[in-house]
Amino acid sequence: LFELICARYERKSILITANQPFGEWNKVFPDPAMTLAAVDRLVHHATIFEMNVESYRRRSAMEAKAKASQVVSLRDNQRKSSDCRGASITRRITAC
């Protein structure tokens, strides 16, 4: 990525999308000096659009997870109620 940024710096346009702010790019590049140089080249003459929106993938995954837990909860409740139907009265009182 660093080589691409350097090759295009002040020669051609470059469009980069990232899910990390510049402050966390030290996780992308192995060397702090390389991180600083890459960010410096990117922001020089740059137009930055920062869109703080929720990830569609994350939201979809959370909705699917919630739906799955509701299904499991319903199954557990149905299983418990079916266990109680055939039980003796004393077992129903204590267990159900």
PDB file of C-alpha atoms in Angstrom, residues 2 5 9 25 29 31 35 37 40 42 46 54 57 64 70-71 74 76 80 85 90 94:
ATOM      1  CA  PHE A   2       2.833   2.364   0.865  1.00  0.00           C
ATOM      2  CA  ILE A   5       0.710   5.721  -2.386  1.00  0.00           C
ATOM      3  CA  TYR A   9       1.768  10.900  -5.068  1.00  0.00           C
ATOM      4  CA  TRP A  25      -3.134   3.456  10.700  1.00  0.00           C
ATOM      5  CA  PHE A  29       2.044  -0.123   8.434  1.00  0.00           C
ATOM      6  CA  ASP A  31       6.953   1.306  10.840  1.00  0.00           C
ATOM      7  CA  THR A  35       2.748   5.463   8.588  1.00  0.00           C
ATOM      8  CA  ALA A  37       4.843   9.397   5.382  1.00  0.00           C
ATOM      9  CA  ASP A  40       1.193  12.860   4.895  1.00  0.00           C
ATOM     10  CA  LEU A  42      -2.519  11.074   1.287  1.00  0.00           C
ATOM     11  CA  ALA A  46      -6.654  15.820  -0.424  1.00  0.00           C
ATOM     12  CA  GLU A  54     -23.070   2.104  10.858  1.00  0.00           C
ATOM     13  CA  ARG A  57     -22.680  -5.922   7.358  1.00  0.00           C
ATOM     14  CA  ALA A  64     -29.347 -12.345  12.285  1.00  0.00           C
ATOM     15  CA  GLN A  70     -35.011 -15.717  19.668  1.00  0.00           C
ATOM     16  CA  VAL A  71     -35.534 -19.011  17.810  1.00  0.00           C
ATOM     17  CA  LEU A  74     -38.619 -20.229  21.705  1.00  0.00           C
ATOM     18  CA  ASP A  76     -36.236 -23.956  24.865  1.00  0.00           C
ATOM     19  CA  LYS A  80     -39.825 -26.928  28.853  1.00  0.00           C
ATOM     20  CA  ARG A  85     -47.315 -31.656  30.329  1.00  0.00           C
ATOM     21  CA  THR A  90     -45.658 -32.677  42.186  1.00  0.00           C
ATOM     22  CA  THR A  94     -41.409 -27.973  41.433  1.00  0.00           C
TER      23      THR A  94
END
